[in-house]
Coordinates of C-alpha atoms in Angstrom, one line a residue:
Chain A
M29 CA 13.2 6.1 12.9
D30 CA 12.7 5.7 9.2
M31 CA 16.0 4.0 8.8
S32 CA 14.6 0.7 7.8
A33 CA 12.5 2.1 4.9
L34 CA 15.2 4.5 3.9
T35 CA 18.1 2.2 3.8
Q36 CA 16.2 -0.3 1.8
W37 CA 16.7 2.1 -1.0
F38 CA 20.4 2.1 -0.6
G39 CA 20.9 -1.6 -0.6
Q40 CA 20.6 -4.1 2.1
V41 CA 22.5 -2.3 4.8
M42 CA 19.8 -2.4 7.4
P43 CA 18.9 -6.1 7.3
Q44 CA 22.6 -6.8 7.7
G45 CA 22.8 -4.4 10.5
A46 CA 19.7 -5.8 12.1
A47 CA 21.1 -9.3 11.7
R48 CA 24.4 -8.3 13.2
K49 CA 22.7 -6.5 16.1
N50 CA 20.5 -9.6 16.6
E51 CA 23.5 -11.8 16.5
A52 CA 25.2 -9.6 19.1
V53 CA 22.2 -9.8 21.3
Q54 CA 21.9 -13.5 20.9
S55 CA 25.6 -14.1 21.7
L56 CA 25.3 -11.7 24.6
I57 CA 22.4 -13.6 26.0
S58 CA 23.4 -17.2 25.3
G59 CA 27.0 -16.5 26.1
Q60 CA 28.3 -17.9 22.8
S61 CA 29.0 -16.4 19.5
K62 CA 27.1 -17.8 16.5
T63 CA 26.1 -16.5 13.2
G64 CA 22.4 -15.9 13.0
S65 CA 20.7 -14.1 10.2
L66 CA 17.4 -12.2 9.9
Q67 CA 16.0 -14.8 7.5
E68 CA 17.0 -17.8 9.5
P69 CA 16.0 -17.5 13.1
A70 CA 16.7 -21.3 13.7
P71 CA 16.4 -21.4 17.5
N72 CA 18.8 -24.1 18.6
E73 CA 18.2 -26.5 21.4
S74 CA 20.9 -25.2 23.8
S75 CA 19.9 -21.6 23.6
S76 CA 18.2 -19.9 26.5
G77 CA 14.7 -18.6 26.7
F78 CA 15.7 -15.1 25.8
S79 CA 17.3 -16.0 22.5
K80 CA 14.3 -18.3 21.7
V81 CA 12.0 -15.4 22.1
L82 CA 14.2 -13.2 20.0
A83 CA 14.5 -15.8 17.3
R84 CA 10.8 -16.1 17.2
L85 CA 10.5 -12.3 17.0
T86 CA 12.9 -12.0 14.1
G87 CA 11.0 -14.8 12.4
A88 CA 7.8 -12.9 12.6
V89 CA 9.4 -9.7 11.3
S90 CA 11.5 -11.2 8.5
E91 CA 8.4 -11.6 6.2
P92 CA 7.4 -7.9 6.1
Q93 CA 11.1 -7.1 5.7
A94 CA 11.5 -9.5 2.8
A95 CA 8.3 -8.0 1.3
S96 CA 9.8 -4.5 1.5
E97 CA 12.9 -5.7 -0.3
R98 CA 10.8 -7.3 -3.0
V99 CA 8.9 -4.1 -3.5
V100 CA 12.0 -2.0 -3.8
E101 CA 13.5 -4.4 -6.3
Q102 CA 10.3 -4.5 -8.4
F103 CA 10.2 -0.7 -8.3
A104 CA 13.8 -0.4 -9.3
R105 CA 13.2 -2.8 -12.2
G106 CA 10.3 -0.6 -13.3
A107 CA 7.7 -3.3 -12.9
E108 CA 4.0 -2.6 -12.9
G109 CA 2.4 -1.6 -9.7
D110 CA 0.9 1.3 -7.8
L111 CA 3.3 3.6 -6.0
H112 CA 1.1 3.7 -2.9
Q113 CA 1.1 0.0 -2.6
S114 CA 4.9 -0.1 -2.6
M115 CA 5.0 2.6 0.0
M116 CA 2.5 0.8 2.1
T117 CA 4.6 -2.4 2.0
L118 CA 7.6 -0.4 3.1
E119 CA 5.6 1.1 5.9
K120 CA 4.5 -2.4 7.1
G121 CA 8.1 -3.4 7.1
D122 CA 9.0 -0.3 9.0
I123 CA 6.3 -0.9 11.7
S124 CA 7.4 -4.5 12.1
F125 CA 11.0 -3.5 12.4
K126 CA 10.2 -1.0 15.0
F127 CA 8.3 -3.6 16.9
L128 CA 11.3 -5.9 16.7
M129 CA 13.5 -3.2 18.0
T130 CA 11.1 -2.3 20.9
A131 CA 10.8 -6.0 21.9
K132 CA 14.6 -6.4 21.7
N133 CA 15.1 -3.3 23.9
R134 CA 12.6 -4.7 26.5
L135 CA 14.4 -8.1 26.5
I136 CA 17.8 -6.5 27.0
D137 CA 16.4 -4.3 29.8
A138 CA 15.1 -7.5 31.4
Y139 CA 18.4 -9.2 30.9
K140 CA 20.3 -6.3 32.5
E141 CA 17.9 -6.2 35.3
I142 CA 18.5 -9.9 36.0
S143 CA 22.3 -9.6 35.6
R144 CA 22.3 -6.8 38.3
M145 CA 20.5 -9.0 40.8
A146 CA 23.7 -10.6 42.1
Chain B
M4 CA -8.0 -9.2 11.9
N5 CA -4.7 -7.6 12.5
L6 CA -3.1 -4.2 12.2
F7 CA -2.3 -4.5 8.6
D8 CA -5.8 -5.5 7.5
S9 CA -7.0 -1.9 7.6
M10 CA -3.9 -0.9 5.7
N11 CA -4.8 -3.4 3.0
V12 CA -8.4 -2.0 2.9
L13 CA -7.0 1.5 2.4
S14 CA -4.6 0.2 -0.2
S15 CA -7.4 -1.1 -2.3
G16 CA -9.3 2.2 -1.8
L17 CA -6.3 4.1 -3.0
S18 CA -6.0 1.9 -6.1
A19 CA -9.7 2.4 -6.8
E20 CA -9.4 6.2 -6.6
R21 CA -6.4 6.1 -8.9
A22 CA -8.4 4.0 -11.3
R23 CA -11.1 6.7 -11.2
L24 CA -8.6 9.3 -12.0
D25 CA -7.2 7.2 -14.8
V26 CA -10.7 7.0 -16.3
T27 CA -11.3 10.7 -15.9
S28 CA -8.0 11.5 -17.7
S29 CA -9.1 9.2 -20.5
N30 CA -12.4 11.1 -20.7
L31 CA -10.6 14.5 -20.7
A32 CA -8.1 13.4 -23.3
N33 CA -10.8 12.2 -25.6
A34 CA -13.1 15.1 -25.2
N35 CA -12.9 15.8 -29.0
T36 CA -12.3 12.3 -30.3
T37 CA -14.7 11.4 -33.2
R38 CA -13.1 8.2 -34.3
T39 CA -12.9 5.1 -32.2
A40 CA -12.2 1.4 -32.8
E41 CA -15.9 0.5 -32.3
G42 CA -17.0 3.3 -34.6
G43 CA -18.6 6.7 -33.8
P44 CA -17.4 9.2 -31.3
Y45 CA -15.7 8.3 -28.0
K46 CA -18.2 7.5 -25.3
R47 CA -17.7 8.9 -21.8
R48 CA -16.5 6.1 -19.4
D49 CA -17.3 5.6 -15.7
P50 CA -15.8 3.1 -13.3
V51 CA -18.1 1.0 -11.1
F52 CA -16.8 0.0 -7.8
G53 CA -17.6 -3.2 -5.9
T54 CA -16.5 -4.7 -2.6
L55 CA -13.4 -6.8 -2.3
E56 CA -12.9 -9.3 0.5
I57 CA -9.6 -8.5 2.3
A58 CA -9.2 -10.7 5.4
P59 CA -9.7 -14.4 5.3
Q60 CA -12.9 -15.0 7.1
Q61 CA -12.3 -16.3 10.6
F62 CA -15.0 -18.1 12.5
G63 CA -16.9 -15.8 14.8
S64 CA -15.1 -12.6 14.1
V65 CA -17.4 -9.6 13.5
M66 CA -14.6 -7.4 12.3
D67 CA -13.6 -9.8 9.4
E68 CA -17.1 -9.4 8.0
A69 CA -17.1 -5.7 8.5
L70 CA -13.8 -5.1 6.7
T71 CA -14.2 -5.0 3.0
G72 CA -11.9 -3.4 0.5
V73 CA -13.0 -1.9 -2.8
E74 CA -12.2 -2.8 -6.4
V75 CA -13.2 -1.7 -9.9
S76 CA -15.8 -4.2 -10.9
E77 CA -16.3 -2.8 -14.3
I78 CA -15.9 0.3 -16.6
V79 CA -19.2 1.3 -18.2
S80 CA -19.8 3.6 -21.1
D81 CA -22.1 6.6 -20.6
T82 CA -25.3 6.0 -22.6
N83 CA -26.1 9.6 -23.2
E84 CA -26.4 10.7 -26.8
P85 CA -23.4 12.2 -28.5
R86 CA -23.2 16.0 -28.6
Q87 CA -24.2 17.3 -32.1
V88 CA -21.9 20.1 -33.3
Y89 CA -22.6 21.9 -36.6
D90 CA -19.4 21.8 -38.6
P91 CA -19.9 20.9 -42.3
S92 CA -16.1 21.1 -43.0
H93 CA -15.3 18.4 -40.5
P94 CA -14.4 15.1 -42.3
D95 CA -16.7 13.1 -39.9
A96 CA -19.7 15.4 -40.4
A97 CA -22.9 13.7 -41.4
D98 CA -24.8 14.8 -44.6
D99 CA -26.7 17.5 -42.6
G100 CA -23.4 19.1 -41.5
Y101 CA -23.6 17.9 -37.9
V102 CA -20.6 16.1 -36.2
A103 CA -21.3 13.7 -33.4
M104 CA -18.9 14.7 -30.6
P105 CA -18.2 12.8 -27.4
N106 CA -20.8 13.3 -24.6
I107 CA -18.1 14.8 -22.3
T108 CA -18.4 18.0 -20.3
Q109 CA -15.2 19.2 -18.9
V110 CA -16.8 20.7 -15.8
E111 CA -18.2 17.2 -14.9
E112 CA -14.8 15.6 -15.4
M113 CA -13.1 18.3 -13.3
V114 CA -15.6 17.6 -10.4
N115 CA -14.9 13.9 -10.7
M116 CA -11.2 14.6 -10.6
L117 CA -11.4 16.7 -7.5
N118 CA -13.7 14.0 -5.9
A119 CA -11.1 11.3 -6.6
T120 CA -8.3 13.5 -5.3
R121 CA -10.1 14.4 -2.0
S122 CA -11.0 10.8 -1.5
Y123 CA -7.4 9.7 -2.1
E124 CA -6.3 12.3 0.5
A125 CA -8.8 11.2 3.0
Q126 CA -7.6 7.6 2.8
L127 CA -4.0 8.7 3.1
T128 CA -5.0 10.6 6.3
A129 CA -6.6 7.5 7.7
M130 CA -3.5 5.6 6.8
H131 CA -1.3 8.1 8.8
S132 CA -3.6 7.7 11.7
I133 CA -3.2 3.9 11.7
V134 CA 0.6 4.2 11.5
D135 CA 0.5 6.8 14.3
M136 CA -1.6 4.5 16.5
A137 CA 0.8 1.6 15.9
E138 CA 3.7 3.8 16.9
K139 CA 1.9 5.0 20.0
A140 CA 1.2 1.4 20.8
L141 CA 4.9 0.6 20.6
G142 CA 5.5 3.2 23.2
I143 CA 3.2 1.6 25.8
G144 CA 5.0 1.5 29.2
R145 CA 7.8 3.8 28.2

């Protein structure tokens, strides 16, 4: 799944997608629709444990993602810097994003498991 | 010590090898340069590498001390005497007809170049291994 690194090149589709997905997950879990973004996890007081965990996860991942965006921007502007360093930053963002997706999948699995208990 | 520390170490290594290649290309390009800003023929250059602290030292962590990156600490000039070539028609020839040419042998530069390339490749391979390991770790329990 190289989507994250790839789509960075084509704009900011993926962060938006990730934010939307995360928003969907959060609203699914907390039972209310709210607008959350990747950059602002902002766990609110009324949210359940699940969404708190998710918000913390997105917070941890947003820094590498932001770094990837900066690198792509710098590269597009033709700024100084080594190509391998840019690629490495993209790779870090990719790994972090994969981690977020994995953790999200686990959380949703757990949620589904619990919702089936009744 | 986290997953990305080793990537940062490798990143510094890649930069160092690139610097080595840059210096080598400068040497190759100036193999016949007889005029320089400091006077005399171009002198062969060599990068000198030194260690670079990567991770902030954390108390009691052995790995943090073990992990050091690399950086170019200085570029030194080769002290070998310039090559003397007999060419009385050359504008920079001395009175005896000899021209002081840079002390560069192309074979040596080629070997340095291959060395830098192989080293770069080795570090990229290590980098792939790290990413592979991270992806395998993400699959734990699946």
